[in-house]
mmCIF file of C-alpha atoms in Angstrom:
data_model
loop_
_atom_site.group_PDB
_atom_site.id
_atom_site.type_symbol
_atom_site.label_atom_id
_atom_site.label_comp_id
_atom_site.label_asym_id
_atom_site.label_seq_id
_atom_site.Cartn_x
_atom_site.Cartn_y
_atom_site.Cartn_z
ATOM 1 C CA MET A 1 118.372 123.584 70.639
ATOM 2 C CA ALA A 2 121.396 124.032 72.870
ATOM 3 C CA SER A 3 120.880 123.955 76.667
ATOM 4 C CA LEU A 4 120.527 127.475 78.081
ATOM 5 C CA ARG A 5 122.342 126.422 81.244
ATOM 6 C CA ALA A 6 125.259 125.106 79.197
ATOM 7 C CA LEU A 7 125.293 128.324 77.145
ATOM 8 C CA HIS A 8 125.256 130.355 80.358
ATOM 9 C CA ALA A 9 128.176 128.314 81.680
ATOM 10 C CA PHE A 10 130.044 128.911 78.433
ATOM 11 C CA SER A 11 129.402 132.681 78.546
ATOM 12 C CA LEU A 12 130.736 132.836 82.109
ATOM 13 C CA LEU A 13 133.860 130.927 81.095
ATOM 14 C CA ALA A 14 134.358 133.252 78.135
ATOM 15 C CA ARG A 15 133.950 136.326 80.332
ATOM 16 C CA HIS A 16 136.091 135.301 83.307
ATOM 17 C CA GLY A 17 138.669 133.140 81.540
ATOM 18 C CA ARG A 18 138.959 130.802 84.523
ATOM 19 C CA ALA A 19 136.960 127.621 84.925
ATOM 20 C CA ALA A 20 136.993 127.806 88.738
ATOM 21 C CA LEU A 21 135.595 131.352 88.782
ATOM 22 C CA ALA A 22 133.010 130.580 86.096
ATOM 23 C CA ALA A 23 131.894 127.514 88.079
ATOM 24 C CA GLU A 24 131.615 129.611 91.248
ATOM 25 C CA LYS A 25 129.497 132.234 89.465
ATOM 26 C CA LEU A 26 127.224 129.506 88.127
ATOM 27 C CA GLY A 27 127.044 127.768 91.488
ATOM 28 C CA VAL A 28 128.450 124.418 90.340
ATOM 29 C CA SER A 29 131.704 122.504 90.761
ATOM 30 C CA PRO A 30 134.510 122.803 88.172
ATOM 31 C CA SER A 31 133.857 119.215 87.108
ATOM 32 C CA ALA A 32 130.165 120.023 86.571
ATOM 33 C CA LEU A 33 131.193 123.016 84.476
ATOM 34 C CA SER A 34 133.434 120.785 82.374
ATOM 35 C CA HIS A 35 130.505 118.378 81.901
ATOM 36 C CA LEU A 36 128.298 121.268 80.714
ATOM 37 C CA MET A 37 130.976 122.283 78.205
ATOM 38 C CA ARG A 38 131.098 118.748 76.791
ATOM 39 C CA LYS A 39 127.310 118.660 76.593
ATOM 40 C CA LEU A 40 127.247 121.980 74.713
ATOM 41 C CA GLU A 41 129.965 120.815 72.303
ATOM 42 C CA SER A 42 127.984 117.636 71.626
ATOM 43 C CA GLU A 43 124.805 119.627 70.982
ATOM 44 C CA LEU A 44 126.555 122.096 68.652
ATOM 45 C CA GLY A 45 128.900 119.611 66.989
ATOM 46 C CA ALA A 46 131.951 121.822 67.604
ATOM 47 C CA THR A 47 134.963 121.954 69.912
ATOM 48 C CA LEU A 48 134.604 125.116 71.979
ATOM 49 C CA VAL A 49 137.341 124.743 74.599
ATOM 50 C CA ASN A 50 140.900 123.500 74.674
ATOM 51 C CA ARG A 51 141.740 120.871 77.285
ATOM 52 C CA ASP A 52 145.490 120.850 77.603
ATOM 53 C CA GLY A 53 145.954 120.321 81.312
ATOM 54 C CA ARG A 54 146.211 124.049 81.983
ATOM 55 C CA GLY A 55 142.488 124.648 82.385
ATOM 56 C CA LEU A 56 139.785 125.430 79.873
ATOM 57 C CA THR A 57 140.509 127.991 77.158
ATOM 58 C CA LEU A 58 138.404 128.907 74.122
ATOM 59 C CA THR A 59 139.118 127.548 70.696
ATOM 60 C CA GLU A 60 138.663 129.705 67.621
ATOM 61 C CA GLU A 61 135.088 128.435 67.262
ATOM 62 C CA GLY A 62 134.538 129.053 70.967
ATOM 63 C CA GLN A 63 135.687 132.642 70.550
ATOM 64 C CA ARG A 64 133.323 133.059 67.612
ATOM 65 C CA LEU A 65 130.385 131.790 69.686
ATOM 66 C CA ALA A 66 131.366 134.034 72.603
ATOM 67 C CA MET A 67 131.323 137.075 70.316
ATOM 68 C CA SER A 68 127.917 136.097 68.971
ATOM 69 C CA LEU A 69 126.472 135.672 72.461
ATOM 70 C CA GLY A 70 127.828 139.049 73.553
ATOM 71 C CA ASP A 71 126.084 140.300 76.684
ATOM 72 C CA ALA A 72 122.881 138.336 76.097
ATOM 73 C CA PHE A 73 122.935 136.705 79.532
ATOM 74 C CA ASP A 74 123.686 140.025 81.239
ATOM 75 C CA ARG A 75 120.614 141.479 79.562
ATOM 76 C CA ILE A 76 118.543 138.461 80.626
ATOM 77 C CA GLU A 77 119.674 138.913 84.239
ATOM 78 C CA GLU A 78 118.844 142.630 84.095
ATOM 79 C CA ALA A 79 115.395 141.882 82.682
ATOM 80 C CA VAL A 80 114.681 139.287 85.387
ATOM 81 C CA ASP A 81 115.948 141.629 88.114
ATOM 82 C CA SER A 82 113.781 144.430 86.767
ATOM 83 C CA PHE A 83 110.774 142.097 86.749
ATOM 84 C CA ARG A 84 111.452 141.011 90.325
ATOM 85 C CA ARG A 85 111.584 144.648 91.371
ATOM 86 C CA ARG A 86 108.220 145.447 89.775
ATOM 87 C CA GLY A 87 105.935 147.214 92.201
ATOM 88 C CA ARG A 88 108.878 148.481 94.267
ATOM 89 C CA THR A 89 109.078 152.219 94.750
ATOM 90 C CA GLU A 90 112.257 154.205 95.227
ATOM 91 C CA LEU A 91 112.551 156.766 98.011
ATOM 92 C CA ARG A 92 115.528 159.074 97.472
ATOM 93 C CA ILE A 93 116.622 160.844 100.651
ATOM 94 C CA SER A 94 119.339 163.441 101.145
ATOM 95 C CA THR A 95 120.579 163.946 104.684
ATOM 96 C CA VAL A 96 123.503 165.201 106.733
ATOM 97 C CA SER A 97 126.064 162.572 107.656
ATOM 98 C CA THR A 98 125.837 162.737 111.473
ATOM 99 C CA PHE A 99 122.059 162.396 111.398
ATOM 100 C CA ALA A 100 122.370 159.494 108.945
ATOM 101 C CA THR A 101 125.065 157.483 110.726
ATOM 102 C CA ARG A 102 124.264 158.272 114.360
ATOM 103 C CA TRP A 103 120.445 158.271 114.324
ATOM 104 C CA LEU A 104 118.693 157.369 111.083
ATOM 105 C CA ILE A 105 120.468 154.235 109.828
ATOM 106 C CA PRO A 106 120.200 152.299 113.128
ATOM 107 C CA ARG A 107 116.421 152.874 113.007
ATOM 108 C CA LEU A 108 115.799 152.365 109.286
ATOM 109 C CA PRO A 109 115.132 148.600 109.605
ATOM 110 C CA ALA A 110 111.902 149.477 111.429
ATOM 111 C CA PHE A 111 110.784 151.711 108.557
ATOM 112 C CA GLN A 112 111.777 149.059 106.014
ATOM 113 C CA ALA A 113 109.725 146.469 107.903
ATOM 114 C CA ASP A 114 106.683 148.777 107.712
ATOM 115 C CA GLN A 115 107.277 149.611 104.038
ATOM 116 C CA PRO A 116 108.892 146.496 102.483
ATOM 117 C CA ASP A 117 108.127 147.578 98.910
ATOM 118 C CA VAL A 118 110.027 150.870 99.275
ATOM 119 C CA GLU A 119 113.617 150.823 98.079
ATOM 120 C CA LEU A 120 115.716 153.395 99.937
ATOM 121 C CA LEU A 121 118.446 155.445 98.265
ATOM 122 C CA LEU A 122 120.227 157.427 100.978
ATOM 123 C CA SER A 123 122.794 160.143 100.316
ATOM 124 C CA ALA A 124 124.724 162.034 103.003
ATOM 125 C CA SER A 125 126.100 165.457 102.136
ATOM 126 C CA THR A 126 127.046 168.689 103.874
ATOM 127 C CA ARG A 127 125.558 170.820 101.096
ATOM 128 C CA MET A 128 121.924 171.837 100.795
ATOM 129 C CA VAL A 129 120.370 170.017 97.846
ATOM 130 C CA ASP A 130 117.878 171.706 95.519
ATOM 131 C CA LEU A 131 114.721 169.625 95.926
ATOM 132 C CA ASP A 132 113.129 171.147 92.817
ATOM 133 C CA ARG A 133 116.045 170.441 90.479
ATOM 134 C CA GLU A 134 117.839 167.451 91.952
ATOM 135 C CA ASN A 135 116.684 163.862 92.006
ATOM 136 C CA TYR A 136 115.689 163.642 95.681
ATOM 137 C CA ASP A 137 112.201 163.065 97.042
ATOM 138 C CA CYS A 138 112.914 164.612 100.433
ATOM 139 C CA ALA A 139 115.740 165.651 102.718
ATOM 140 C CA ILE A 140 116.783 166.065 106.340
ATOM 141 C CA ARG A 141 118.245 169.520 106.926
ATOM 142 C CA LEU A 142 119.949 171.134 109.889
ATOM 143 C CA GLY A 143 118.979 174.737 110.531
ATOM 144 C CA THR A 144 116.210 176.997 111.776
ATOM 145 C CA GLY A 145 113.587 175.908 109.261
ATOM 146 C CA ASN A 146 113.243 179.191 107.397
ATOM 147 C CA TRP A 147 114.090 177.885 103.915
ATOM 148 C CA PRO A 148 112.084 179.324 101.040
ATOM 149 C CA SER A 149 109.971 177.178 98.739
ATOM 150 C CA VAL A 150 110.082 173.987 100.838
ATOM 151 C CA GLU A 151 107.646 172.276 103.168
ATOM 152 C CA SER A 152 109.356 171.806 106.550
ATOM 153 C CA HIS A 153 108.528 169.656 109.579
ATOM 154 C CA LEU A 154 110.639 169.967 112.725
ATOM 155 C CA LEU A 155 111.961 166.667 114.047
ATOM 156 C CA TRP A 156 113.849 168.046 117.045
ATOM 157 C CA LYS A 157 115.734 171.077 118.299
ATOM 158 C CA GLU A 158 119.412 170.454 118.975
ATOM 159 C CA HIS A 159 121.015 170.520 122.397
ATOM 160 C CA LEU A 160 124.592 170.200 123.623
ATOM 161 C CA ALA A 161 125.569 167.958 126.527
ATOM 162 C CA VAL A 162 129.010 166.840 127.671
ATOM 163 C CA ALA A 163 129.833 163.178 126.992
ATOM 164 C CA LEU A 164 133.020 161.365 127.936
ATOM 165 C CA ALA A 165 134.440 157.964 128.754
ATOM 166 C CA PRO A 166 133.776 156.888 132.379
ATOM 167 C CA SER A 167 137.512 156.498 132.973
ATOM 168 C CA LEU A 168 138.029 160.258 132.647
ATOM 169 C CA LEU A 169 136.006 160.897 135.804
ATOM 170 C CA GLU A 170 137.744 158.288 137.947
ATOM 171 C CA GLY A 171 139.013 159.939 141.113
ATOM 172 C CA LYS A 172 137.225 163.191 140.280
ATOM 173 C CA GLU A 173 134.087 164.820 141.606
ATOM 174 C CA PRO A 174 131.457 163.924 138.940
ATOM 175 C CA SER A 175 129.040 166.640 140.065
ATOM 176 C CA ASP A 176 131.517 169.468 139.428
ATOM 177 C CA PRO A 177 131.883 170.477 135.748
ATOM 178 C CA ALA A 178 135.030 172.400 136.688
ATOM 179 C CA VAL A 179 136.912 169.097 136.343
ATOM 180 C CA LEU A 180 136.758 169.799 132.600
ATOM 181 C CA THR A 181 139.555 172.316 133.069
ATOM 182 C CA ASP A 182 142.082 169.482 133.278
ATOM 183 C CA MET A 183 140.632 167.487 130.357
ATOM 184 C CA ARG A 184 141.323 167.633 126.649
ATOM 185 C CA LEU A 185 138.358 168.870 124.627
ATOM 186 C CA LEU A 186 137.506 167.159 121.351
ATOM 187 C CA HIS A 187 136.187 169.260 118.470
ATOM 188 C CA SER A 188 134.479 168.434 115.191
ATOM 189 C CA ALA A 189 135.893 170.448 112.288
ATOM 190 C CA SER A 190 132.417 171.550 111.205
ATOM 191 C CA ARG A 191 131.330 172.451 114.755
ATOM 192 C CA ARG A 192 134.275 174.385 116.180
ATOM 193 C CA ASN A 193 132.036 176.751 118.197
ATOM 194 C CA ASP A 194 130.096 174.087 120.095
ATOM 195 C CA TRP A 195 132.455 173.987 123.087
ATOM 196 C CA ASP A 196 132.660 177.788 123.297
ATOM 197 C CA HIS A 197 128.868 177.940 123.261
ATOM 198 C CA TRP A 198 128.455 175.293 125.958
ATOM 199 C CA LEU A 199 131.158 176.726 128.244
ATOM 200 C CA ALA A 200 129.677 180.225 127.982
ATOM 201 C CA GLU A 201 126.183 178.966 128.847
ATOM 202 C CA ALA A 202 127.579 176.887 131.731
ATOM 203 C CA GLY A 203 129.587 179.842 133.049
ATOM 204 C CA LEU A 204 132.912 178.034 132.669
ATOM 205 C CA SER A 205 136.195 178.583 130.866
ATOM 206 C CA HIS A 206 138.803 176.230 129.472
ATOM 207 C CA PRO A 207 142.400 176.821 128.339
ATOM 208 C CA ASP A 208 142.262 174.904 125.046
ATOM 209 C CA THR A 209 138.976 175.717 123.291
ATOM 210 C CA SER A 210 140.969 177.007 120.314
ATOM 211 C CA SER A 211 143.752 174.412 120.320
ATOM 212 C CA GLY A 212 142.065 171.175 121.385
ATOM 213 C CA MET A 213 142.097 168.072 119.224
ATOM 214 C CA VAL A 214 140.058 168.530 116.013
ATOM 215 C CA LEU A 215 138.387 165.571 114.270
ATOM 216 C CA GLN A 216 137.067 165.684 110.713
ATOM 217 C CA SER A 217 133.519 164.738 111.731
ATOM 218 C CA ARG A 218 131.346 164.369 114.808
ATOM 219 C CA ASP A 219 131.329 160.624 114.216
ATOM 220 C CA LEU A 220 135.121 160.547 114.578
ATOM 221 C CA ALA A 221 134.933 162.820 117.623
ATOM 222 C CA ILE A 222 132.528 160.363 119.248
ATOM 223 C CA GLN A 223 134.922 157.480 118.568
ATOM 224 C CA ALA A 224 137.792 159.496 120.060
ATOM 225 C CA ALA A 225 135.687 160.177 123.155
ATOM 226 C CA ILE A 226 134.913 156.467 123.530
ATOM 227 C CA ALA A 227 138.677 155.823 123.399
ATOM 228 C CA GLY A 228 139.140 158.214 126.329
ATOM 229 C CA MET A 229 140.984 160.863 124.307
ATOM 230 C CA GLY A 230 138.869 163.703 125.697
ATOM 231 C CA ALA A 231 135.366 165.072 126.243
ATOM 232 C CA ILE A 232 132.847 166.108 123.599
ATOM 233 C CA VAL A 233 129.679 168.173 123.540
ATOM 234 C CA ILE A 234 127.007 166.463 121.498
ATOM 235 C CA ASP A 235 123.274 166.000 121.144
ATOM 236 C CA ARG A 236 122.595 162.986 123.370
ATOM 237 C CA ARG A 237 120.407 161.415 120.671
ATOM 238 C CA PHE A 238 123.567 160.806 118.654
ATOM 239 C CA VAL A 239 125.271 158.789 121.407
ATOM 240 C CA SER A 240 122.268 156.919 122.799
ATOM 241 C CA GLN A 241 123.712 153.494 121.979
ATOM 242 C CA GLU A 242 127.080 154.379 123.522
ATOM 243 C CA LEU A 243 125.341 155.687 126.656
ATOM 244 C CA GLU A 244 123.252 152.528 126.985
ATOM 245 C CA ALA A 245 126.350 150.354 126.550
ATOM 246 C CA GLY A 246 128.304 152.367 129.131
ATOM 247 C CA HIS A 247 131.014 153.369 126.666
ATOM 248 C CA LEU A 248 130.174 157.026 127.344
ATOM 249 C CA ILE A 249 128.505 158.873 130.193
ATOM 250 C CA THR A 250 126.829 162.284 130.323
ATOM 251 C CA PRO A 251 127.397 163.858 133.759
ATOM 252 C CA ASP A 252 124.577 165.844 135.322
ATOM 253 C CA TRP A 253 125.920 169.120 134.013
ATOM 254 C CA ALA A 254 124.342 171.866 131.928
ATOM 255 C CA VAL A 255 122.388 170.910 128.794
ATOM 256 C CA VAL A 256 122.378 173.816 126.359
ATOM 257 C CA GLU A 257 119.417 174.152 124.010
ATOM 258 C CA LEU A 258 120.166 175.513 120.523
ATOM 259 C CA GLU A 259 118.039 177.425 118.040
ATOM 260 C CA THR A 260 118.915 175.001 115.249
ATOM 261 C CA GLY A 261 117.272 171.663 114.704
ATOM 262 C CA TYR A 262 116.751 168.779 112.289
ATOM 263 C CA TRP A 263 113.911 169.131 109.816
ATOM 264 C CA PHE A 264 112.183 166.909 107.316
ATOM 265 C CA VAL A 265 111.812 168.921 104.107
ATOM 266 C CA ARG A 266 110.260 168.341 100.700
ATOM 267 C CA SER A 267 109.303 170.408 97.693
ATOM 268 C CA PRO A 268 105.578 171.276 97.636
ATOM 269 C CA ALA A 269 105.897 171.475 93.844
ATOM 270 C CA ARG A 270 106.231 167.688 93.726
ATOM 271 C CA THR A 271 103.400 165.234 94.309
ATOM 272 C CA LEU A 272 103.357 163.872 97.852
ATOM 273 C CA THR A 273 103.817 160.167 97.141
ATOM 274 C CA ARG A 274 102.940 157.360 99.547
ATOM 275 C CA PRO A 275 106.608 156.538 100.363
ATOM 276 C CA VAL A 276 107.446 160.185 101.124
ATOM 277 C CA ALA A 277 104.369 160.598 103.329
ATOM 278 C CA ALA A 278 105.113 157.309 105.086
ATOM 279 C CA PHE A 279 108.727 158.328 105.731
ATOM 280 C CA ARG A 280 107.677 161.752 107.055
ATOM 281 C CA ASP A 281 105.074 160.232 109.391
ATOM 282 C CA TRP A 282 107.477 157.521 110.559
ATOM 283 C CA LEU A 283 110.149 160.116 111.384
ATOM 284 C CA GLN A 284 107.734 162.210 113.397
ATOM 285 C CA THR A 285 106.532 159.246 115.453
ATOM 286 C CA THR A 286 110.042 157.847 115.970
ATOM 287 C CA VAL A 287 111.872 160.931 117.285
#
């Protein structure tokens, strides 16, 4: 019977067409790959590759064997991978992008350490997914929590605070929010009213609330603020790492509480599985 390792080496050579790449995929040197080819030819009594100084190419018999093998080794790898993953449970989560990138993902390693057998599939979207019809186990939604036909758990109510690079306050009175009048305001395209809301609550006005720089997302607006391009209003939870590192500061100005918040939601029509319950409980103890 031919060596399975030699057959695997041959299938990789047939697929990639380059001895160096096939050897790399197999984890051996090119010379070791050549040795495996000679061993396979000896076992099968056929010349499978041409050796003409320009690398290894398949002979007609080699091509015939390659066609017969097909994707056998791919299917073996899939079967082994599936076996290795036995007992693992998928947790499919839909969330909004700012929550995912600015809060959830930096903390997910802690959840994964507590639940090592749970495989996470995370999707970020601005639309509201249908938890009854779509293939998600749970979701994080932004709103007031009055969605029909879902079980909702409030994680936190939003607030707006001003954040900016320390350099923008150099030479200015940091206790006086009126210094904002001379600063550029940064806006997120999906949150164009945030500055108007904050300024109104703080009893201030600004000349460019309608014409300030607009970024596609809050994540980009945060990066622009770090670069000193202007000030943002943001929930401080989303810039905690930047505040700790000193890349941004939040002056002791007004913090405006909003009616909206982030909620964990799931469909009560679906069975509450262990991974979903664990994720819900972890979120509520982490916020």
